[in-house]
Short mmCIF file of C-alpha atoms in Angstrom, two decimals:
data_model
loop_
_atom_site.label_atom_id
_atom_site.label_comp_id
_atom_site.label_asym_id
_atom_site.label_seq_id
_atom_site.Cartn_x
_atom_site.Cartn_y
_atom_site.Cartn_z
CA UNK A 465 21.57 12.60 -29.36
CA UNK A 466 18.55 11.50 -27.37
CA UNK A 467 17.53 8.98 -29.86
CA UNK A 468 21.12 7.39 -29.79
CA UNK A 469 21.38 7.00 -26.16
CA UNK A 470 17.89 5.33 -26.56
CA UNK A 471 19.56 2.82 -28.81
CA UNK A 472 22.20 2.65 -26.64
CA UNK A 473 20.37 1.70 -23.54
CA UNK A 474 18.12 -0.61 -25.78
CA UNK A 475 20.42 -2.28 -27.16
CA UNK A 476 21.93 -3.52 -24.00
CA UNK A 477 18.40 -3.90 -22.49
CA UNK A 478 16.02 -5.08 -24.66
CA UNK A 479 13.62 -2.18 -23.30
CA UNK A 480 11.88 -1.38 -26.08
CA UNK A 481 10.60 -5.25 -26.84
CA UNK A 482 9.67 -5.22 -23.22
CA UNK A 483 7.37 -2.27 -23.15
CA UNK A 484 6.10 -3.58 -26.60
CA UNK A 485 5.53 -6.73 -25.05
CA UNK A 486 3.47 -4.69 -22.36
CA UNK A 487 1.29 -2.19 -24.30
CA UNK A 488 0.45 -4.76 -27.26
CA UNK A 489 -0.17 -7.52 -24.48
CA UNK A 490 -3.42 -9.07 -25.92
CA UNK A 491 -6.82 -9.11 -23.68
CA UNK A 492 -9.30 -11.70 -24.80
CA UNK A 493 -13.01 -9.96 -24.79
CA UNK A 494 -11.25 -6.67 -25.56
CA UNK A 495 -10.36 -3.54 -22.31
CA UNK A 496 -13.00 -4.12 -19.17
CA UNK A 497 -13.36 -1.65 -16.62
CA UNK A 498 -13.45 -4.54 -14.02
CA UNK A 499 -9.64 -5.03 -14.83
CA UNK A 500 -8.51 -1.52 -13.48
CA UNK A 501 -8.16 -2.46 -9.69
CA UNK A 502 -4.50 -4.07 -10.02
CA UNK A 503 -3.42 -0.78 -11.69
CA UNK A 504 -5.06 1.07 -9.05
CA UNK A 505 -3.44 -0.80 -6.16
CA UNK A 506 -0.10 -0.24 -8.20
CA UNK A 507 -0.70 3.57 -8.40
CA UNK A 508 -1.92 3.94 -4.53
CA UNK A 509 1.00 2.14 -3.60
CA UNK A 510 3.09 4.37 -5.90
CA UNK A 511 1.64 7.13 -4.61
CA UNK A 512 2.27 6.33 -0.47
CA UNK A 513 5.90 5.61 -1.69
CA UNK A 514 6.38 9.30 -2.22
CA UNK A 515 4.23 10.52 0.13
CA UNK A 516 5.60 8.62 2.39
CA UNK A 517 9.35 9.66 1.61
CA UNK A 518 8.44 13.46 1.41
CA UNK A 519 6.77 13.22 5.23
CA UNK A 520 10.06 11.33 6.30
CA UNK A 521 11.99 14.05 5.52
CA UNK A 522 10.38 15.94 8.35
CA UNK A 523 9.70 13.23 10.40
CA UNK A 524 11.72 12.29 13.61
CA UNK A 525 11.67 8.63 14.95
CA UNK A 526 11.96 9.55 18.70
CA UNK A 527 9.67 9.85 21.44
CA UNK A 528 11.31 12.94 22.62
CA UNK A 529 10.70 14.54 18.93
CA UNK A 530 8.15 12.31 16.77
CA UNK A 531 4.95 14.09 18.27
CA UNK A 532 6.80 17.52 17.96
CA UNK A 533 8.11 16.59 14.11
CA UNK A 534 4.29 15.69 13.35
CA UNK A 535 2.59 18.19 14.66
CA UNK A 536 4.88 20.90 12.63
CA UNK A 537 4.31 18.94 9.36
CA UNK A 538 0.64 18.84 10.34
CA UNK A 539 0.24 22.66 11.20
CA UNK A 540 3.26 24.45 10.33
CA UNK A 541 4.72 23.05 7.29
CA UNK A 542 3.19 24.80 3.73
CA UNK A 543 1.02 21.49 2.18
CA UNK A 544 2.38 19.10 5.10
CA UNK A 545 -1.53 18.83 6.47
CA UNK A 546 -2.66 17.66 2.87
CA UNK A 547 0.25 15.62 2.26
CA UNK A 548 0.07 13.92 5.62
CA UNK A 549 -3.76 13.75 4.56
CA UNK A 550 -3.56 11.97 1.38
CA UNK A 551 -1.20 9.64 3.11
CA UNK A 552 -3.62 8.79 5.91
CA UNK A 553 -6.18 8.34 3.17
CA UNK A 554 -4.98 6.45 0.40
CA UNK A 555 -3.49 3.84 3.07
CA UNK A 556 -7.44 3.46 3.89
CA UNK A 557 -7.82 3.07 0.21
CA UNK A 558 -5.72 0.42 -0.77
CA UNK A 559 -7.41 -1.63 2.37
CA UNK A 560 -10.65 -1.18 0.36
CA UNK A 561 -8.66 -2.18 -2.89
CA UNK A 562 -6.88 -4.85 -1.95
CA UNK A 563 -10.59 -7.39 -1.49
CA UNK A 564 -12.23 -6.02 -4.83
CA UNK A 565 -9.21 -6.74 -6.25
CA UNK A 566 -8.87 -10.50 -4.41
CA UNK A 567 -12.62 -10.71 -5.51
CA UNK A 568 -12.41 -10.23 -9.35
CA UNK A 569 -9.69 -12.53 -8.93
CA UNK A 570 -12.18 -15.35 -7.60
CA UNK A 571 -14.79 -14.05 -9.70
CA UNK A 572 -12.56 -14.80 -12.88
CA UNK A 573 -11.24 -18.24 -11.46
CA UNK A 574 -7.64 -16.48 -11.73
CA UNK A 575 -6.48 -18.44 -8.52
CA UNK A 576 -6.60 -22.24 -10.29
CA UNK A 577 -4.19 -24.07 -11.95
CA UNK A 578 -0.88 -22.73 -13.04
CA UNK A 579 -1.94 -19.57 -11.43
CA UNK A 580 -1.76 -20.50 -7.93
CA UNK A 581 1.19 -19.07 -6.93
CA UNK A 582 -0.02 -15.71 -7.95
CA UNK A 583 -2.79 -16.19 -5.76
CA UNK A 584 -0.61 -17.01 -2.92
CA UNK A 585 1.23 -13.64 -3.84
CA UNK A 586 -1.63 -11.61 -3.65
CA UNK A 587 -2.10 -12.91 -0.36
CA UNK A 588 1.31 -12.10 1.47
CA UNK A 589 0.73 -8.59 -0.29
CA UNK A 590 -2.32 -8.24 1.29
CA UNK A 591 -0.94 -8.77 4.84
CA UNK A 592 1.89 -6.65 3.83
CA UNK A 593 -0.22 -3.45 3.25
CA UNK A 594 -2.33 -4.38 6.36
CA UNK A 595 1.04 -4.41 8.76
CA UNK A 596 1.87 -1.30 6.85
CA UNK A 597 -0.89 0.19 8.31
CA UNK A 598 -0.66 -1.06 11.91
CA UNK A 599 3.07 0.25 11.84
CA UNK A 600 2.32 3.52 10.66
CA UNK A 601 -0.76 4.04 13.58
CA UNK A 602 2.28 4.66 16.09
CA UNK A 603 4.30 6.56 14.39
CA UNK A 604 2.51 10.23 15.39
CA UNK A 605 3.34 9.16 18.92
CA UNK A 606 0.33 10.44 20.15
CA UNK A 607 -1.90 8.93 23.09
CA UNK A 608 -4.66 7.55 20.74
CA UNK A 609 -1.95 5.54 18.33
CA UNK A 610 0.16 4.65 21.53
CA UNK A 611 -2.61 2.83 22.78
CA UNK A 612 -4.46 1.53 20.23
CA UNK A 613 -1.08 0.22 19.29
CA UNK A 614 -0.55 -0.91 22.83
CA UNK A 615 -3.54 -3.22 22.58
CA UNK A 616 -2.99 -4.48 19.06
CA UNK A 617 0.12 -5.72 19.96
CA UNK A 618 -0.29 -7.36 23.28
CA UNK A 619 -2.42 -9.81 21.60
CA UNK A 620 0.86 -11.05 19.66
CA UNK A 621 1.62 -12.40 23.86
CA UNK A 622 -1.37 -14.83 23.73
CA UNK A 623 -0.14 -17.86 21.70
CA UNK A 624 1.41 -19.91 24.02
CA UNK A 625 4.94 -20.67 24.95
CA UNK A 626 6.62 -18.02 22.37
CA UNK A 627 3.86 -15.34 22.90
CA UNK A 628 5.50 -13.22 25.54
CA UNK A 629 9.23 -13.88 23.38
CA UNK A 630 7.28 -12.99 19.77
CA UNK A 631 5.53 -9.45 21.57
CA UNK A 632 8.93 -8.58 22.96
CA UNK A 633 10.52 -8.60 19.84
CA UNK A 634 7.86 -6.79 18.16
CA UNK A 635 8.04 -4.09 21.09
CA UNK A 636 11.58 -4.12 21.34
CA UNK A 637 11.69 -5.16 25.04
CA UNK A 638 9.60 -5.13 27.78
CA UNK A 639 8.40 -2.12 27.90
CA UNK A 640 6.22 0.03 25.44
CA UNK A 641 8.66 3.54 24.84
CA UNK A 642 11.70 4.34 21.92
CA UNK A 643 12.59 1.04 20.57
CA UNK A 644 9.09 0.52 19.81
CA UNK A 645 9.21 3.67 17.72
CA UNK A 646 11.94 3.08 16.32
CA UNK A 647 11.36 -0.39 15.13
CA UNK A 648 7.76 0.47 14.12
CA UNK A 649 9.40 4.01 12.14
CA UNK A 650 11.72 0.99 10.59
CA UNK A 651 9.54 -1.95 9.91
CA UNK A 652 7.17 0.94 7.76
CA UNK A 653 9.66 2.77 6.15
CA UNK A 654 12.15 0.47 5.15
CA UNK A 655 11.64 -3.21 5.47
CA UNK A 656 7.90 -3.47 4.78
CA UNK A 657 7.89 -1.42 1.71
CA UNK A 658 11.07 -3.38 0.31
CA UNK A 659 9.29 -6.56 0.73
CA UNK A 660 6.26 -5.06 -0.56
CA UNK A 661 7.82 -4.26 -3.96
CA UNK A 662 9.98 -6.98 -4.05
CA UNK A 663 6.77 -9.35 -3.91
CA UNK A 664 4.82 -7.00 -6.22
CA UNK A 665 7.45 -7.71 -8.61
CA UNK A 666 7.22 -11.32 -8.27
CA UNK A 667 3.49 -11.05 -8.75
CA UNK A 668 3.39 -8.95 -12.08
CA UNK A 669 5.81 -11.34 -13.60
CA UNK A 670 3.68 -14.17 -12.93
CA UNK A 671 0.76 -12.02 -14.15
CA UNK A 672 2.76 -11.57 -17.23
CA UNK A 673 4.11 -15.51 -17.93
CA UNK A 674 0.41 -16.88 -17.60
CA UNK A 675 -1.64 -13.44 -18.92
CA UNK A 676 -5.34 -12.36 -18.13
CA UNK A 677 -7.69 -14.86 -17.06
CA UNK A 678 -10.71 -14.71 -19.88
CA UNK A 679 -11.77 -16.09 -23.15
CA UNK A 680 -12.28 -14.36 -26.47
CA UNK A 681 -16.11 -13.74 -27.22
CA UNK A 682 -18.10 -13.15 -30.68
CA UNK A 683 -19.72 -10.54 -28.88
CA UNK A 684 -16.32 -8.69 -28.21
CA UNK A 685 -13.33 -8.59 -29.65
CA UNK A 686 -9.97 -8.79 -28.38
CA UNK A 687 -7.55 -5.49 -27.76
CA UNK A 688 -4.81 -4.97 -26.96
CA UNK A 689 -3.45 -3.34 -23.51
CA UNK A 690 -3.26 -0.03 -25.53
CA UNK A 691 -4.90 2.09 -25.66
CA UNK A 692 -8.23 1.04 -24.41
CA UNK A 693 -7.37 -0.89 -21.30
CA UNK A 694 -4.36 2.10 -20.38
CA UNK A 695 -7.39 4.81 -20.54
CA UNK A 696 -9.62 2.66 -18.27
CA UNK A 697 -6.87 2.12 -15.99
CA UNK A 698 -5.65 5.96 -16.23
CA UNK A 699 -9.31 7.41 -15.61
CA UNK A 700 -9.92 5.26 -12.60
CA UNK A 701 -6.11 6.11 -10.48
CA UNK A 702 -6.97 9.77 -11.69
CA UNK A 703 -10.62 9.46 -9.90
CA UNK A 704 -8.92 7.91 -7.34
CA UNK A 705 -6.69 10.54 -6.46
CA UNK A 706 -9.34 13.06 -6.67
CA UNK A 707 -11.21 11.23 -4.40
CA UNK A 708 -8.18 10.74 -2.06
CA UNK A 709 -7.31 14.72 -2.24
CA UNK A 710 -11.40 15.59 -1.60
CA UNK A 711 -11.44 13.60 1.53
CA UNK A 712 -8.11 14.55 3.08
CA UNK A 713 -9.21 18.17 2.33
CA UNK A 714 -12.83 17.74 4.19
CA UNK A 715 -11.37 15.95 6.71
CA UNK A 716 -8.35 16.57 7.86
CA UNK A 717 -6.08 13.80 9.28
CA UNK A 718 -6.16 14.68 13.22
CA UNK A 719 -3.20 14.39 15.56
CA UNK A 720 -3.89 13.83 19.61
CA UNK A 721 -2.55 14.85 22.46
CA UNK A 722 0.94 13.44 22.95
CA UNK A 723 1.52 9.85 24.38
CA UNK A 724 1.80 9.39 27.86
CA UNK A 725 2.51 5.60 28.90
CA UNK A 726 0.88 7.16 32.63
CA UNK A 727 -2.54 8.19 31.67
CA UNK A 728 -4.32 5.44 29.66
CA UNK A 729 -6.29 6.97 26.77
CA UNK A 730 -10.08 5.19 27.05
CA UNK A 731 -11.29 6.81 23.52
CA UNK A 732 -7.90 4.93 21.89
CA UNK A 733 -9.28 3.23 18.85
CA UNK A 734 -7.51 1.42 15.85
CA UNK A 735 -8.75 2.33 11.96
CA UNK A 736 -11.36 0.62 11.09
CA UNK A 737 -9.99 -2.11 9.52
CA UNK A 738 -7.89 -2.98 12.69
CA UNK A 739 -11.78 -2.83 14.83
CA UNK A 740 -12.19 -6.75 14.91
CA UNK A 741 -8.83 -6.42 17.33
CA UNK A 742 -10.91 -4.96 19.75
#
């Protein structure tokens, strides 16, 4: 029955010569471990998607509640501390992906001619996933992300002329309070992640119409995709993970004091990849 429904779909699809064309794609020089950081940036990003949609259904996108819905995820709900944890951490984890990744690129000369366009890609996706992360700082609504957030964003009002019109929109108005949250809780949840995989999708199909970047070698033979280069790729997003879980386990994601637009918070700092703002 199964098998028939198989055909079925196949025959409509074509899914089977697609996931041949995949797993028997060949690699000149034969599987490298230097190849694994796309499919590790694919599985982190997996990997925040459902995170990400299991802490939403707790979540609460209003500054009356968001604090209050984060703090029982965070210390009341069974798992919600590691899940929130792994969250927090793989986010830091793609950051640190996303330049090894841009930097095998330039190290294999997979950003010249036709592959430009795939380098451009990799760009927009990398200032995707960094506005990810400066959307998601506010969402605890706590004094240290209201702030840090605060300052982040105020520097969108220096370019002149459309500054002050480009920072309201961002805040939702003129002042700092819901419709930030709420456009923050939307820009991260919804629109950033669609565009997100809608360019990722754009980037693995070019990745697929011009194929890896390398030569075939005397030393080395060519392979195909499977099943050397899928074990690579599986060991490292399994390390990965363990990694992830291990530090959101010794260090648990904190959660401040609630935000309060009144008292300014001195100790407010962005992550660390947001420092330079400062």
């Amino acid at each position: 029955m199964i098998g028939k429904i198989y055909k079925w779909v196949d025959s409509r699809t074509g899914i089977q010569q697609s996931l041949e064309d995949t797993l028997y794609e060949n690699i000149p020089g034969g599987a490298k471990w230097r190849y694994v950081s796309g499919s590790m940036l694919v599985f982190a990003f997996t990997t925040q998607l459902i995170t990400g949609l299991f802490l939403w259904m707790y979540y609460s996108p209003g500054t009356q509640n968001a604090w209050a819905s984060v703090y029982y995820i965070t210390f009341e709900m069974e798992g919600g501390n590691l899940l929130r944890g792994i969250h927090h951490v793989m986010a830091q984890a793609m950051i640190c992906l996303l330049p090894i990744h841009l930097m095998q690129v330039v190290w294999e000369r997979a950003y010249t001619k036709p592959r430009e366009f795939n380098w451009w890609l990799g760009l927009v996706l990398l200032q995707l996933t960094l506005a990810l992360g400066l959307t998601g700082y506010l969402l605890p609504w706590d004094q240290k992300g209201y702030w840090a957030t605060k300052v982040a964003t105020e520097l969108a009002a220096l370019p002149p002329v459309a500054g002050g019109m480009i920072q309201k929109i961002i805040v939702g108005g003129s002042e700092y309070g819901h419709f930030t949250l709420t456009r923050f809780f939307a820009l991260h949840a919804g629109v950033l992640p669609g565009l997100l995989i809608g360019f990722l999708v754009l980037h693995i199909a070019m990745f697929r119409k011009h194929g890896i970047t390398a030569e075939s070698s005397t030393k080395r033979s060519d392979q195909y995709f499977w099943p050397m280069q899928v074990f690579k790729d599986g060991v490292a997003c399994a390390i990965l993970f363990a990694v992830v879980v291990f530090a959101a386990i010794m260090e648990p994601v904190e959660l401040g004091p609630p935000a309060e637009p009144a008292e300014a918070f001195g100790a407010a700092r962005p992550e660390w990849y947001f420092l330079f703002l400062f």
